[in-house]
Amino acid sequence: MDALTLARWQFAITTVYHFFFVPITLGLSIAVAIMQTAYYRTGNESYKKMTKFWGKLFLINFAIGVVTGIVQEFQFGMNWSQYSRFMGDIFGAPLAVEALLAFFMESTFLGIWIFGWDKISKKFHLAAIWLVAIGSNLSAIWILAANSFMQQPVGYAVRNGRAEMTDFFAIITNGHLWVQFPHVFFGAVATAGFLILSISAYQLVKKGKHEVFTKSFKFGAIYAFVGSLLVILVGHSQAQYMVKIQPMKMAAAEALWESENPASMSLFTFGDEKNRKDVFAIKIPGALSFLAYNKFDGEVKGIKNLQKEEEEKFGPGDYVPPVAVSYWTFRIMVGAGFLMLLITLLSTIQVFKSKFEFKPIWYKIVFWSMVLPWIANTTGWLFTEIARQPWTVFGLFKTADSVSNTVSAGEVGFSLVAYTLIYAVLMIIMIGLMKKYATRDVDEIEKEEKEIDNSVLSKA
Amino acid sequence: MDLNTIWFVLIAVLFIGFFFLEGFDYGVGILLPFLGKEDRERRAIINSIGTFWDGNEVWMLTAGGAMFAAFPNWYATLFSGFYLALVVMLLALIARGVAFEYRSKKDDPVWRNRWDWVIFAGSFIPALLWGVAISNIIRGVPIDDKMNFTGNFFTLLNPYSLIGGIASLLLFTLHGSIFLSLKLSDNLLDGARKVAKKLWLPATILLFIYVILGYFETDMFSKLGVNPGVIPILAGLAILSVGYLLKIQKEGWAFVMTGITIAFSTITIFMGLFPRVMVSSTNPDWSLTIYNASSSPYTLKVMTIVAVIFVPIVLAYQAWSYWIFRKRVSTKQKLEY
């Protein structure tokens, strides 16, 4: 394999891996902050236990999110130096602001939060976790501002052989950012909600109806329901936005070879990507037009037509992304999203109706549905980035031109193997720890802490 | 001062912050398995930086982000050029960060001991490699007329950069041992003081060898002149004073002095570089400078506004967090990590 292919694999693996942890950081930081606010307001000890229990899981997750984030920041220069030269004037700024505005805030106040129990006032300690939550989510806005530029370049001019920023305000008010960030944000809320919901389901089955977990289950169900519902609604407007700015992406998502008016939506397509035609397909007439424009007519452009258009605009070349991958990742994401909505809706209804007298099978379903948000998050990002190909910056700069020209295939191969190995080992360790802390007896937490102190004091 | 110069200074400031702060937490990580004999002791040592290490590391991330934003060509050439060295450093930092959080989450001596050595290696490697990297930047590496690094991993390994690496390693470890003298209590405090005293002489000697080698290996001194000015001299005097201050147990002042040594040495190197950001050993005209490597004036202006507003805020709340957790750590207290 050549350096470009290896660098792309490395970017995909490290980024997908990083994003296993990011949504939990974004969503769970807010959840823990809400729980601690409830404790602060009511003084109810079970809220404190909730804060501590979910806070521990948050920290186990956060550690890997942080360290894999370092690789992300360095990787642009290390593996994509030509991209960095071309895009640095625009892309570097949000990254630097992200570090200055968000990373400092979340890391400093997380330290204060971990070590501040009983050392600082309750009010300030509560403020610390909120600042962590705000810092984490601010960082998402800035990195997505950078990504949104790659999807829809705005506020720039090509000068001196590179893209130069002409309007910082345009970059942070980029229309793409403000459909993408809510989508990522509510996706993160849903992901964290599902984690809480699933683990609570496990605890309720194994350890009985403990107040901490009936409360957590209820919280998780509502939190994940709100997240799932809004991520779908925002996703819909994001798709409509995509039709306008990246029609090729939409065409690939639907395996729509020819322009259609009204356009039909594919339920299932088995296609021939090489010859750009369907082998077998089931379609709903007019549905794609409705998806794109909220009405049952209106042209949606097809892959072949767009290929022609882009050739006229950008010169000869292949402008079609991998269609099968785009088509299936998009469908898996949407499918997982609707399943999430269904499960959380039913869970929420049951919580209010049956007071936790569920059938055991329901707990099982809820528990295993934990994987759904991860599937949706991963396929969603794979779709977003793969269906933009051959571009790194849409219409402006190609992936093939972005890679570092001084880093050999051997060197990238080495780092690819090294990162993959260390990430795999960390994953195993992390899951082990998560399991340990997710399945422990919540009443033991306080006892354990006291015992440690006593054992120390008796020794002294 | 033009915007390019302001950003050169700002990046120097970020590196000073990074080396000063993470310098001591690297040092603490390196000393951990040697100073801490039993588990509670090791935990106390980790807890002495528990609140801070993550925030300290953000100084490195911000320096990297600022390089990307203000001098994209510097970021691109340096990071792609020093590829394998950086991969090794990233692996170290990945393992280290996780180790702090995971180490005490299982009550298993084997597990904990393993993580302690991960913390050691994860601190040792970057403490060494940053010295190697900075030395190569100032000494010069092969860079062609298109700003591409044309050397390989072994280009980076030369006597000057290796001495630089060992010097930064020893200096950070010394800095860390003095930090521990300020943060620990009882037996651990005695241990930290002893180590600091032992480390001072080798660190000082290495630093002076590094400076002498710098006369031959870099053009820093021909640029700065025979009298290099007050800053390098103060850096040298500061490290000399540390030996005495440790003897009379003025660790607070000793810490200030290793801090000054780190800060002023970094300033000296940046002064020697200026207005270059990476020296080309192939042809001096192909060096990267604050002008040919920089972003557009507009981006520099935007970033200056952001920096002017937020750097003081960050400094204020980070300083505050140090103030909140200023108390010494003891093995007898409740330990979070």
Coordinates of C-alpha atoms in Angstrom, one line a residue, chain A residues 10 56 59-60 62-64 67 70-71 73-74 76-79 81 84-85 88-89 91-93 95-96 99-101 103-105 107-109 111-112 114-115 120 124 162 164-168 404-407 411 414-415 419 422 426 429-430 433 436-437 452-453 456 460, chain B residues 40 47 50-51 54-55 57-62 64-66 68-69 72-73 75-77 79-80 83-84 86-87 90-91 93-94 97-98 101-102 105-106 111 115 147-149 294-296 298-299 302-303 306-307 310-311 314 317-318 320-321 324-325 331-332 334 336-337:
Chain A
Q10 CA -4.6 5.7 10.0
K56 CA -16.3 7.7 37.8
L59 CA -13.5 9.9 34.1
I60 CA -12.5 6.4 32.8
F62 CA -12.5 10.9 29.5
A63 CA -8.9 9.8 30.0
I64 CA -8.8 8.0 26.7
V67 CA -5.0 11.2 25.0
I70 CA -3.5 14.6 21.1
V71 CA -2.9 12.3 18.2
E73 CA -4.1 17.5 16.8
F74 CA -0.6 16.4 15.7
F76 CA -2.6 17.1 10.5
G77 CA 1.0 18.2 10.5
M78 CA 2.5 14.8 10.7
N79 CA 0.5 13.0 8.0
S81 CA 1.5 18.4 5.8
S84 CA -1.7 21.9 6.6
R85 CA 0.3 24.2 4.3
G88 CA -3.3 26.3 7.9
D89 CA -4.3 29.9 7.5
F91 CA -7.8 25.5 9.8
G92 CA -5.2 26.3 12.4
A93 CA -7.2 29.1 13.9
L95 CA -7.8 24.4 16.5
A96 CA -5.7 27.0 18.4
A99 CA -7.1 24.6 22.9
L100 CA -7.0 28.0 24.4
L101 CA -10.7 28.4 25.0
F103 CA -9.1 22.4 26.5
F104 CA -7.7 24.6 29.2
M105 CA -11.1 25.1 30.7
S107 CA -8.8 20.1 32.0
T108 CA -8.2 22.6 34.7
F109 CA -11.7 22.5 36.1
G111 CA -8.8 18.6 38.1
I112 CA -10.6 20.9 40.5
I114 CA -11.9 15.4 40.9
F115 CA -9.8 16.7 43.8
I120 CA -13.8 23.7 48.2
F124 CA -17.8 26.2 43.5
R162 CA -3.2 28.5 -0.5
E164 CA -6.5 32.4 3.2
M165 CA -9.0 33.5 5.7
T166 CA -10.9 36.7 4.8
D167 CA -13.7 36.6 7.2
F168 CA -13.4 34.9 10.6
S404 CA 2.7 14.5 3.7
N405 CA 5.2 14.2 0.8
T406 CA 8.1 13.5 3.1
V407 CA 6.7 10.7 5.1
E411 CA 6.9 5.3 8.4
F414 CA 4.8 1.8 11.5
S415 CA 2.7 4.4 13.1
Y419 CA -1.4 3.3 17.2
I422 CA -1.9 0.6 21.7
L426 CA -6.4 0.5 25.9
I429 CA -8.3 -2.3 29.6
M430 CA -10.9 0.4 29.5
L433 CA -12.5 -1.0 34.2
K436 CA -15.8 -3.2 37.2
Y437 CA -17.1 0.3 38.0
I452 CA -9.4 3.4 52.9
D453 CA -9.2 6.3 55.2
V456 CA -4.5 4.6 56.7
A460 CA -0.4 6.0 61.2
Chain B
R40 CA 0.5 4.9 49.5
N47 CA -1.6 13.1 43.7
G50 CA -3.0 14.9 40.0
T51 CA -4.9 18.1 39.8
D54 CA -3.8 17.6 32.4
G55 CA -4.0 21.4 32.4
E57 CA -0.3 19.3 29.0
V58 CA -2.8 21.7 27.3
W59 CA 0.1 24.1 27.1
M60 CA 1.7 21.8 24.6
L61 CA -1.5 21.4 22.7
T62 CA -2.0 25.1 22.6
G64 CA 1.0 23.1 18.7
G65 CA -2.3 24.7 17.7
A66 CA -0.8 28.2 17.8
F68 CA -0.6 25.6 13.1
A69 CA -2.6 28.8 13.2
P72 CA 1.4 26.7 9.2
N73 CA 4.6 25.9 7.3
Y75 CA 3.9 23.2 11.9
A76 CA 3.8 21.2 8.6
T77 CA 7.6 20.9 8.2
F79 CA 5.6 17.6 12.4
S80 CA 6.0 15.7 9.2
Y83 CA 7.7 12.0 12.1
L84 CA 9.0 8.9 13.9
L86 CA 6.8 12.4 17.3
V87 CA 5.1 9.0 16.9
L90 CA 2.7 10.4 21.2
L91 CA 2.7 6.8 22.2
L93 CA 1.9 10.6 26.1
I94 CA -1.1 8.3 25.3
G97 CA -2.3 10.1 30.4
V98 CA -4.3 7.0 30.8
E101 CA -6.4 7.9 35.7
Y102 CA -6.4 4.1 35.7
K105 CA -8.7 2.1 40.0
K106 CA -7.8 -1.5 40.7
W111 CA -1.6 -3.7 37.9
W115 CA 1.1 1.6 35.4
M147 CA 10.3 23.7 3.0
N148 CA 10.4 19.9 2.9
F149 CA 12.5 18.0 5.5
S294 CA 3.4 32.5 8.5
S295 CA -0.3 32.8 8.1
S296 CA -1.9 35.8 6.4
Y298 CA -5.7 38.8 8.7
T299 CA -5.4 35.5 10.4
V302 CA -7.7 37.6 14.5
M303 CA -5.6 35.2 16.5
V306 CA -8.2 36.0 20.7
A307 CA -4.9 35.5 22.5
F310 CA -8.0 34.5 26.6
V311 CA -4.4 34.0 27.6
V314 CA -6.4 31.0 31.3
Y317 CA -7.8 30.4 36.6
Q318 CA -4.8 28.0 36.3
W320 CA -6.0 29.9 41.0
S321 CA -6.2 26.1 40.8
I324 CA -6.6 26.0 45.9
F325 CA -4.5 22.9 46.0
T331 CA 0.1 9.5 52.6
K332 CA -2.3 9.8 55.5
K334 CA -7.6 10.7 51.4
E336 CA -8.1 10.5 44.8
Y337 CA -5.7 9.0 42.3

